[in-house]
CSV table of C-alpha atoms (C1' of nucleotides) in Angstrom, one decimal:
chain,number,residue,atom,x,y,z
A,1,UNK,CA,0.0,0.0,0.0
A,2,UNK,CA,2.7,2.5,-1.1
A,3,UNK,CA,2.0,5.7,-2.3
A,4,UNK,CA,2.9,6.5,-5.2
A,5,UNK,CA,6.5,8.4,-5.5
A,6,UNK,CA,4.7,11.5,-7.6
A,7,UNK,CA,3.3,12.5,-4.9
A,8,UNK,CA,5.6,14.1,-2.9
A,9,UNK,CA,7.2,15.6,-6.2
A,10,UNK,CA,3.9,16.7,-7.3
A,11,UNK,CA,3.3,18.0,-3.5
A,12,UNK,CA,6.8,20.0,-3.3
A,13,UNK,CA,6.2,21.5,-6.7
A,14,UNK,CA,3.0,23.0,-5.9
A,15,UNK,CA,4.8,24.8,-3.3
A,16,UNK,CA,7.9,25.6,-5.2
A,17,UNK,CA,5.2,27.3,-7.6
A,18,UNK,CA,3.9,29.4,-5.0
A,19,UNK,CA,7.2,31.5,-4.3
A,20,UNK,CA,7.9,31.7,-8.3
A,21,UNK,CA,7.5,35.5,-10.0
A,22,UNK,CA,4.0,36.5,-10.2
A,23,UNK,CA,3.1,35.6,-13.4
A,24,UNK,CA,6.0,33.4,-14.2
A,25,UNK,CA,5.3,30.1,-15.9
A,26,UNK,CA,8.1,27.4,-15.0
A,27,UNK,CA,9.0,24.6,-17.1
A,28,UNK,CA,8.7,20.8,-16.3
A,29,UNK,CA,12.8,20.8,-16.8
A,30,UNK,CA,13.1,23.5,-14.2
A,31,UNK,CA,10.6,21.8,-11.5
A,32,UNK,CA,12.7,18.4,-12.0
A,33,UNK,CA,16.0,20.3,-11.9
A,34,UNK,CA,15.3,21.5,-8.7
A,35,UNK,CA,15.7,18.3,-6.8
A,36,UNK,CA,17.3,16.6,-9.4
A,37,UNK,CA,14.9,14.4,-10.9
A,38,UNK,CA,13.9,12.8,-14.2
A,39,UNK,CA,12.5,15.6,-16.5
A,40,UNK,CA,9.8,13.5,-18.5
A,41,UNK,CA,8.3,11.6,-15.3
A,42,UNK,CA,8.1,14.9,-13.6
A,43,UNK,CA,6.3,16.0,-16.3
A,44,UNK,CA,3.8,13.3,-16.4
A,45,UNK,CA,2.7,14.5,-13.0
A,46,UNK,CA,2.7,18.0,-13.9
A,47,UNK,CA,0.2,16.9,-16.4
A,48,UNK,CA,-2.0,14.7,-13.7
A,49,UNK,CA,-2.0,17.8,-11.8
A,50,UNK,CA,-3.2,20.0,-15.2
A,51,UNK,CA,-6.1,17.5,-15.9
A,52,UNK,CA,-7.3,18.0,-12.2
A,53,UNK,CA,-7.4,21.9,-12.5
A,54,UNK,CA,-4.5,22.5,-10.0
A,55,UNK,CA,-2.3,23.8,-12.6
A,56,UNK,CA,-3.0,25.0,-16.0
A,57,UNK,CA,0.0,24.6,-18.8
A,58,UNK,CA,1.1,27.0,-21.5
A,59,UNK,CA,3.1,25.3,-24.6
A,60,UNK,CA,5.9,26.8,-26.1
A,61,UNK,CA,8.7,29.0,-25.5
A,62,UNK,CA,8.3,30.8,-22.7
A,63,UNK,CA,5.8,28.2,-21.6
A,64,UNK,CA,5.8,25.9,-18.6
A,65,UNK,CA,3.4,25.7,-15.3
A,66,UNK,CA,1.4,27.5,-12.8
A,67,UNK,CA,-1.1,27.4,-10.4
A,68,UNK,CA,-4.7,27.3,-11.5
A,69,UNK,CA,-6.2,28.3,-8.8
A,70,UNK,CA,-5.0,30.7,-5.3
A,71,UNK,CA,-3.4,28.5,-2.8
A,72,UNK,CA,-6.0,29.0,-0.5
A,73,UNK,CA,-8.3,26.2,-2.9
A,74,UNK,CA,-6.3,23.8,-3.2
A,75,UNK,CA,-6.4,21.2,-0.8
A,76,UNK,CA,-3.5,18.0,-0.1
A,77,UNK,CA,-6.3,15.6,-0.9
A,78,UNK,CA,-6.9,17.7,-4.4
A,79,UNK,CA,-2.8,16.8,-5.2
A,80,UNK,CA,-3.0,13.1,-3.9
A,81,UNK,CA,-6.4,12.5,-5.5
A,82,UNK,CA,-4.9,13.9,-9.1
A,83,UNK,CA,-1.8,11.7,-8.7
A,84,UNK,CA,-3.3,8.6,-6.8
A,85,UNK,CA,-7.0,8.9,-8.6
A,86,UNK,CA,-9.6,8.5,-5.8
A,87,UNK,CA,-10.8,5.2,-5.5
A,88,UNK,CA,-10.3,4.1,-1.5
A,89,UNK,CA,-7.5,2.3,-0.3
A,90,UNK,CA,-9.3,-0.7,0.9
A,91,UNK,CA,-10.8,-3.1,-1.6
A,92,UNK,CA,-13.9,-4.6,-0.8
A,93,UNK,CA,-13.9,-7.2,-3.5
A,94,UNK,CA,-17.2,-8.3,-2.6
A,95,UNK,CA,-16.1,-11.8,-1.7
A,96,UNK,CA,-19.5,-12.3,0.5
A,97,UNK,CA,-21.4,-12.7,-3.0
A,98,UNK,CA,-19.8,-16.6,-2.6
A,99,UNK,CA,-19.9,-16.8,1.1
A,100,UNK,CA,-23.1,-18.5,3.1
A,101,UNK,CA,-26.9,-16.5,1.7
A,102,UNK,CA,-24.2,-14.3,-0.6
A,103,UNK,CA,-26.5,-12.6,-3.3
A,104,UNK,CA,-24.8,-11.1,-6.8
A,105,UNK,CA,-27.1,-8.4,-6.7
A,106,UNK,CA,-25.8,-6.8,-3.1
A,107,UNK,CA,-23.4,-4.1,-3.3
A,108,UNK,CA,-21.4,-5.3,-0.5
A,109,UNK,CA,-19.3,-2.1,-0.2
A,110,UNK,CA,-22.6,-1.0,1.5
A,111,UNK,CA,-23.9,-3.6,3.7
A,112,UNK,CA,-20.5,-5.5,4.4
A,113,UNK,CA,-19.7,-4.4,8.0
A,114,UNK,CA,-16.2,-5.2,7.7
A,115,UNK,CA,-16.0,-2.4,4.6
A,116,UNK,CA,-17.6,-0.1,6.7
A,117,UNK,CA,-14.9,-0.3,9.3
A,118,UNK,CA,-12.4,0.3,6.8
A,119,UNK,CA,-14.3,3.0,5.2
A,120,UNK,CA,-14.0,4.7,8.7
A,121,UNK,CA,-10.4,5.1,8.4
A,122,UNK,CA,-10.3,5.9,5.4
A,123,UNK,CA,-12.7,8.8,5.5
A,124,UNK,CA,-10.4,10.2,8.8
A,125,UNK,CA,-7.5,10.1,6.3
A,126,UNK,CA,-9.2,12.1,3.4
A,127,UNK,CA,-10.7,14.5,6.3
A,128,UNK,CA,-7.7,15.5,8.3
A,129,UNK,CA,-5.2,15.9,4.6
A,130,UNK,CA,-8.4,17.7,3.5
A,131,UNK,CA,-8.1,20.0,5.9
A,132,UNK,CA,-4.6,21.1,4.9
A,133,UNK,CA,-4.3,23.7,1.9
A,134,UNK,CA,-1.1,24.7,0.2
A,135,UNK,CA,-1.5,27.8,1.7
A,136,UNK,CA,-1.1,26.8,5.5
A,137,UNK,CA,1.8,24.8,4.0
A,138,UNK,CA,3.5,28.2,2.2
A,139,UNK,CA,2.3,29.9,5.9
A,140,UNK,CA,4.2,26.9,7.9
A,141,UNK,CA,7.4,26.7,5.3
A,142,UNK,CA,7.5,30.6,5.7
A,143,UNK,CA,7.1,30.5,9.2
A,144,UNK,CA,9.8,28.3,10.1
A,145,UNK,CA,12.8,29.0,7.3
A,146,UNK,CA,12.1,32.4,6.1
A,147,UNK,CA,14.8,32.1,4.0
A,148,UNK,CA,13.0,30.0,1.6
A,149,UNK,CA,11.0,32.0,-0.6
A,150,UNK,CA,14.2,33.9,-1.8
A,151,UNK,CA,16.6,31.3,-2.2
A,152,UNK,CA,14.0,29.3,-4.4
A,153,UNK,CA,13.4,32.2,-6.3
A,154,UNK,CA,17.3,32.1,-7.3
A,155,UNK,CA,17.3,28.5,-7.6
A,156,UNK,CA,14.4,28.9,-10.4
A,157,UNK,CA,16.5,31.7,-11.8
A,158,UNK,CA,19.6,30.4,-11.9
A,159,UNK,CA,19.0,26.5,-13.2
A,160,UNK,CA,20.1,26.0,-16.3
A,161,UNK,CA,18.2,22.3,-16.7
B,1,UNK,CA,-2.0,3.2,-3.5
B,2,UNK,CA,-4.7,0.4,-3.0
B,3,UNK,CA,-4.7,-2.0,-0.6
B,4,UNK,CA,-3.7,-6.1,-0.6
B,5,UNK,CA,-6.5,-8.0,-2.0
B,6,UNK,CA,-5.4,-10.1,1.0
B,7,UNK,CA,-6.5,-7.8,3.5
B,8,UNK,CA,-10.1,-8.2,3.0
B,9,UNK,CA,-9.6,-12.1,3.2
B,10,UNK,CA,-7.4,-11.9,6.2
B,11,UNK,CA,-9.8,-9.4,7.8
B,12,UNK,CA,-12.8,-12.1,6.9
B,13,UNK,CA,-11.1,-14.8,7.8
B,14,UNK,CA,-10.2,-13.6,11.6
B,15,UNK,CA,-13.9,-12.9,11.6
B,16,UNK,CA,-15.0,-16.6,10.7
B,17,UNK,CA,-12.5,-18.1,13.3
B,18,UNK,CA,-14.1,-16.4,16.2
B,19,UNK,CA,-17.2,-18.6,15.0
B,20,UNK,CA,-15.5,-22.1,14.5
B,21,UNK,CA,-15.7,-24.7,17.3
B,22,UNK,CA,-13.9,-23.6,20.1
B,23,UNK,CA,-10.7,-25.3,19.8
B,24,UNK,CA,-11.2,-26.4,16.9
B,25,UNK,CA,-8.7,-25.4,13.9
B,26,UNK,CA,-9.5,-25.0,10.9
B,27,UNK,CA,-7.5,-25.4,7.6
B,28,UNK,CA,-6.4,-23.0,5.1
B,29,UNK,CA,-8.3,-24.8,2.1
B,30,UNK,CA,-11.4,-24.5,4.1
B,31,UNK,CA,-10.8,-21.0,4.9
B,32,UNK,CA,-10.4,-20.1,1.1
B,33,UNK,CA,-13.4,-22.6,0.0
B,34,UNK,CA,-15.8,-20.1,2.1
B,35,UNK,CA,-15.3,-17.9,-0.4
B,36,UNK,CA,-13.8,-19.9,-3.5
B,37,UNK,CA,-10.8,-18.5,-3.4
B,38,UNK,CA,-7.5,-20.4,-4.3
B,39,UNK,CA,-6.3,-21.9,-1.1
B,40,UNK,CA,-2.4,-21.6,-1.6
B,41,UNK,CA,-3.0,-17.5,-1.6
B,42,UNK,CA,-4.7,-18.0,1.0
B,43,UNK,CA,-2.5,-20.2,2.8
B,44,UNK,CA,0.3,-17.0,2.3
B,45,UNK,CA,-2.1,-14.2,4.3
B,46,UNK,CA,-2.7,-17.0,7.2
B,47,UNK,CA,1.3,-17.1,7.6
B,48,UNK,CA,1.4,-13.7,7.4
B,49,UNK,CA,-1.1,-13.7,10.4
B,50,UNK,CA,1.0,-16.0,11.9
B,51,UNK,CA,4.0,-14.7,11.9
B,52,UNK,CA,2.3,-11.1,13.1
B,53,UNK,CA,1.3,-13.5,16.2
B,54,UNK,CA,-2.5,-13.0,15.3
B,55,UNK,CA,-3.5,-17.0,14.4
B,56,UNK,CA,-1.4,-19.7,15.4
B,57,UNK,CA,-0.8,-22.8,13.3
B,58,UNK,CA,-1.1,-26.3,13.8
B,59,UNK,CA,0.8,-28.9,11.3
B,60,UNK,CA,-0.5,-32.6,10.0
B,61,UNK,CA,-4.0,-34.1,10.5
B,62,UNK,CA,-6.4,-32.4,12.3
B,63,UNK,CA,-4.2,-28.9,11.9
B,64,UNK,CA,-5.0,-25.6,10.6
B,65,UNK,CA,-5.4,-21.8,12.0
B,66,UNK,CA,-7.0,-20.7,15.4
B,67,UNK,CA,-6.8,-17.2,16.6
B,68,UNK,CA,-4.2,-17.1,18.9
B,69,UNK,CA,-5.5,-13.7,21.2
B,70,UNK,CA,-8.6,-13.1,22.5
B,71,UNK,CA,-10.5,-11.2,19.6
B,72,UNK,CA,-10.9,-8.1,21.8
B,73,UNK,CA,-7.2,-7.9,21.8
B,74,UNK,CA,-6.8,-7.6,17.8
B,75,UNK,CA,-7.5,-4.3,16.4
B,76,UNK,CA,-8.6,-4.1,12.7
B,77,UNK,CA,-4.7,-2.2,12.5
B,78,UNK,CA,-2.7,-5.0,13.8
B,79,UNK,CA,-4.8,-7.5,10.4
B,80,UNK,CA,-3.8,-4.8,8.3
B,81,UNK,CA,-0.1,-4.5,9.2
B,82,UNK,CA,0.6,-7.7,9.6
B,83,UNK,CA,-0.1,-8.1,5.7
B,84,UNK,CA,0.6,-4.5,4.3
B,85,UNK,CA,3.5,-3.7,6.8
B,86,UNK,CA,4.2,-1.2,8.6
B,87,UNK,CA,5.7,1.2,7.2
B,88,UNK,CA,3.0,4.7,6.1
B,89,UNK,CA,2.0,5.1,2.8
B,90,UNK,CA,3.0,8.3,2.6
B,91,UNK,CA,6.9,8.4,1.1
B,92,UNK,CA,8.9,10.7,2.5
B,93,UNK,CA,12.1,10.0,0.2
B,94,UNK,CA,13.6,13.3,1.3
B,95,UNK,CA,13.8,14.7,-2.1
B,96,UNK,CA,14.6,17.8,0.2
B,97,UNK,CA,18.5,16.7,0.2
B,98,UNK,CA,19.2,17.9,-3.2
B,99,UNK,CA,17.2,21.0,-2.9
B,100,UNK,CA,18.4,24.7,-2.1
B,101,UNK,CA,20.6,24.8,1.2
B,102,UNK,CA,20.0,20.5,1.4
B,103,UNK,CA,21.8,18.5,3.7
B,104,UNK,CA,22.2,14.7,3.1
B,105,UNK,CA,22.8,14.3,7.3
B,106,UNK,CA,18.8,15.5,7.9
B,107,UNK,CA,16.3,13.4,8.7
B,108,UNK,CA,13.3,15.3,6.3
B,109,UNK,CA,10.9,12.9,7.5
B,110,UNK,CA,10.9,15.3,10.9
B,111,UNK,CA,11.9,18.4,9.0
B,112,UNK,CA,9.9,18.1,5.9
B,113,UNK,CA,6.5,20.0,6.7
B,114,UNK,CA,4.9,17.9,3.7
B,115,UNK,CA,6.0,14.7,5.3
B,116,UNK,CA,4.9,16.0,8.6
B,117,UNK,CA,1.2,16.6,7.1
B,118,UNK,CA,1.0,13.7,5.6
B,119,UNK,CA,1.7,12.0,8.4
B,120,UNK,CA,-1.2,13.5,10.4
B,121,UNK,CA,-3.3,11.9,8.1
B,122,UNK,CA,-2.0,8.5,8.1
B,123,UNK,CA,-1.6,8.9,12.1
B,124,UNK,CA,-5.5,9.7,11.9
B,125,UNK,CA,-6.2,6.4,9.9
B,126,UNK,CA,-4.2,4.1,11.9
B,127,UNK,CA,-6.1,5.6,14.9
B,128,UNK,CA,-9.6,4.4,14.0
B,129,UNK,CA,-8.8,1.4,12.5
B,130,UNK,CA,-6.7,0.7,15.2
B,131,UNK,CA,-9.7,1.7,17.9
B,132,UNK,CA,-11.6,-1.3,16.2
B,133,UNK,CA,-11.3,-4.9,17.2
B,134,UNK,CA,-12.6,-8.2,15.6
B,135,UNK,CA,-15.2,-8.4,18.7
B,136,UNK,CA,-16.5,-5.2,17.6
B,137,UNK,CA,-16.8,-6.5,14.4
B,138,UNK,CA,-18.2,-9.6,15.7
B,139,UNK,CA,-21.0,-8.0,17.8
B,140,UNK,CA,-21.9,-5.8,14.8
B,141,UNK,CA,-22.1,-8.7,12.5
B,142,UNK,CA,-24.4,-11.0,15.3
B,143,UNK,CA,-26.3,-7.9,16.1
B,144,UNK,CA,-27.4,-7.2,12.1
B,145,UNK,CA,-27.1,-10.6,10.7
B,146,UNK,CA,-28.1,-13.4,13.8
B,147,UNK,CA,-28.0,-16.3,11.7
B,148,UNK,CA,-24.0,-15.8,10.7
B,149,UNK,CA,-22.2,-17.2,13.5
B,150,UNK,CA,-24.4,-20.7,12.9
B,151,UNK,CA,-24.3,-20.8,9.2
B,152,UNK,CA,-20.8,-20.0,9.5
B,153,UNK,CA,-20.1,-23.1,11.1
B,154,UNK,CA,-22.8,-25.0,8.7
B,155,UNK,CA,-20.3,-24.4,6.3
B,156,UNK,CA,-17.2,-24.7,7.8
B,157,UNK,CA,-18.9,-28.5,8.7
B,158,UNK,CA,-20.1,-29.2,5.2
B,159,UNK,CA,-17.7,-27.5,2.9
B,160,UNK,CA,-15.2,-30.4,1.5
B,161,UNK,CA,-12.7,-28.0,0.4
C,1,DG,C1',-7.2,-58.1,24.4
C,2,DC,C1',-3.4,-54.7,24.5
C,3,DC,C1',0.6,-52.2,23.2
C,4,DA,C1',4.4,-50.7,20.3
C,5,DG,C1',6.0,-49.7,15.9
C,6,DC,C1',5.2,-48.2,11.3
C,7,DA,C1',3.2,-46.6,7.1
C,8,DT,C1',0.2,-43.1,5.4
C,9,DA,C1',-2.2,-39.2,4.5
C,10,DC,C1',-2.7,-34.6,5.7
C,11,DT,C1',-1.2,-29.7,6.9
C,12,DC,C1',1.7,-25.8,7.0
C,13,DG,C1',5.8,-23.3,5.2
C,14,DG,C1',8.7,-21.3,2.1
C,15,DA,C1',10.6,-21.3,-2.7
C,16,DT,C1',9.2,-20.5,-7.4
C,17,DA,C1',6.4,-18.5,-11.9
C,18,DG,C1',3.0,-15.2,-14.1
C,19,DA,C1',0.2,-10.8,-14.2
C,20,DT,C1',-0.5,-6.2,-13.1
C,21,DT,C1',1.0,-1.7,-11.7
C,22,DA,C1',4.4,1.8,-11.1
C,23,DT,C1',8.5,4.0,-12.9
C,24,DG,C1',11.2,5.9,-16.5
C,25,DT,C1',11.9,7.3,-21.5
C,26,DC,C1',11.1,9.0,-26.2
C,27,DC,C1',9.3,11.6,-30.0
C,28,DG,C1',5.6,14.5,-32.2
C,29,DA,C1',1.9,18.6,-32.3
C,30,DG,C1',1.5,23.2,-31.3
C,31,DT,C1',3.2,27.8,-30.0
C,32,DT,C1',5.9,31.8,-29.3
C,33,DA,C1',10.0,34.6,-30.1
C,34,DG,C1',13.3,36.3,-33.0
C,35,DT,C1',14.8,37.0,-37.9
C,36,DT,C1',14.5,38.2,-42.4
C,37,DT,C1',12.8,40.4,-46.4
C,38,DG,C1',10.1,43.4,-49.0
C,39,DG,C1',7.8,47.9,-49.3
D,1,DC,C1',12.4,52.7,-41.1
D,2,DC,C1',8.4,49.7,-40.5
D,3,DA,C1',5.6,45.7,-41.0
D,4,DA,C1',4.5,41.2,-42.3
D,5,DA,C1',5.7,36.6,-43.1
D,6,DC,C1',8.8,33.0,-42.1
D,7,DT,C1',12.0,30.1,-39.6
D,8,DA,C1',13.5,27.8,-35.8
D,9,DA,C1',13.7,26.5,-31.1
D,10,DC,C1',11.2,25.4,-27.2
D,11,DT,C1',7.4,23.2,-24.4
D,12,DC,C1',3.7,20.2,-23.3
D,13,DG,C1',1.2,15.9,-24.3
D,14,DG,C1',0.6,11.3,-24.9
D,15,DA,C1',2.5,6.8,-26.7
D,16,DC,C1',6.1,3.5,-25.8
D,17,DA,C1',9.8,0.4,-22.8
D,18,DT,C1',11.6,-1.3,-18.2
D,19,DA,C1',11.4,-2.4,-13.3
D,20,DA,C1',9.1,-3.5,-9.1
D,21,DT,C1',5.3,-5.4,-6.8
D,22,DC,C1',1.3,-8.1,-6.2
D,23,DT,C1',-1.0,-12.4,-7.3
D,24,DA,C1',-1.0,-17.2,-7.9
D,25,DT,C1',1.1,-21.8,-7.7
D,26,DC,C1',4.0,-25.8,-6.5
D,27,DC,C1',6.4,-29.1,-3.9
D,28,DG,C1',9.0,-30.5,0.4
D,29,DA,C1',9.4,-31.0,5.9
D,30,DG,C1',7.0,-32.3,9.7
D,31,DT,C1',3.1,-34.5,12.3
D,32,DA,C1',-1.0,-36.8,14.2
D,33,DT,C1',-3.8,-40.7,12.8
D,34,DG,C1',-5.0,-45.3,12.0
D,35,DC,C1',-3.3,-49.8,11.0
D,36,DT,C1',-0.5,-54.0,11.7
D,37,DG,C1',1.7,-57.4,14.0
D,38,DG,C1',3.5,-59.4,18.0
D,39,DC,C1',3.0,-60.4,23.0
DNA sequence: GCCAGCATACTCGGATAGATTATGTCCGAGTTAGTTTGG
DNA sequence: CCAAACTAACTCGGACATAATCTATCCGAGTATGCTGGC
């Protein structure tokens, strides 16, 4: 049940974003560059991202990524839902449908008690990272190493990827 | 980021042993012809129970898998980790390291604020699941469904796996 | 009739293949910026 | 000198390989059972 790895890129580069120029688009190469990883599967998350409306994309020169909406609207759960899709962790397969008085026609994700249980902690998950906006993120980062907006400023402007 | 099929058979199975005879073990191809399932796969999610200290196992004629704890004293949590592990879904890889002013000495999964948010949601998982035992589950099921724990055994006496 | 020894069938346990998902890579469609050329 | 068209480089986007993990299977080690033969 591990996550996948695009989500912490996806997760850091939404917050990288934040602290680039007003206005400034910045390329899948730069994003990568910035902690050293592979351009192109960076990219394919920058594009997960773009399909769920947390970033919009510009082609071309020039071109690149930026947030689609203020910081304030985009939840953690929007980012790990766009990378991760949003189908629940726990699979209820249905496997009472061959057990003892097990129907076909009973959606057992409903009336299974041991799916409900698991639904429970599921739900507590989505709720509490839910809860959590890039912005209290930027607020935190900000808060704790002031020094951060700046120097990833320079970092953006001074990569040559 | 989805779950071990085997979860949901290891969480089912706990659930049936708390209804066999008592002292009575019952085998791994009888487990898995509850629900049809192939027996070797499910023979892998009992040792895994085992191992975790959650059944014990009993070799040669007459053997198979009893719960080895009172089922008030396994929480949905302990099924879960003894197939999925323990580690949190969320992975903090420290991508942090070859960022601006990185160290390769930190620990980011203390530092990083995105791990540390993270982590309050899978903290907040692991809590419910973890406040629920298999004699919750138990109760719930005898309390909605009377008939289960004695067609349960019905079948664990006529099934010829 | 009773007991000891033995063969046998049964069960778990770990080692071994196959399928699915995640990870990583590549090249083409579209776009913007700069250049060139003609008026 | 100015403007319009063109060229060229750049960027995203999705299609294509590779690696890791989950799923499924197989066979061997060990054990309790039931039988057999002797006392």
């Amino acid at each position: 049940m591990r996550m996948n790895e695009g989500v912490e890129w996806a997760l850091h580069s939404c917050l990288n974003l934040t602290w680039a120029e007003p206005g400034e688009a910045v390329t899948a190469a730069r994003l990568a560059a910035f902690y050293g990883l592979p351009t192109a599967y960076m990219n394919k998350q920058l594009q997960a991202l773009t399909r769920a409306g947390i970033l919009s994309s510009i082609s071309g020169p020039r071109g690149g990524f930026r947030l689609a909406r203020r910081p304030e609207d985009i939840t953690l759960l929007d980012v790990v839902t766009a990378i991760e899709g949003a189908e629940e962790a726990f699979r209820c397969e249905g496997i009472l449908k061959e057990g003892p008085n097990g129907s076909a026609d009973v959606d057992y994700r409903t009336t299974c008690l041991i799916s409900q249980a698991m639904r429970k902690g599921d739900l507590a998950w989505r709720r509490e990272i839910a809860a959590q906006t890039i912005a209290d993120l930027k607020a935190a980062v900000e808060r704790a190493y002031p020094h951060t907006p700046s120097s990833t400023r320079d970092r953006f402007a001074n990569l040559r990827p």
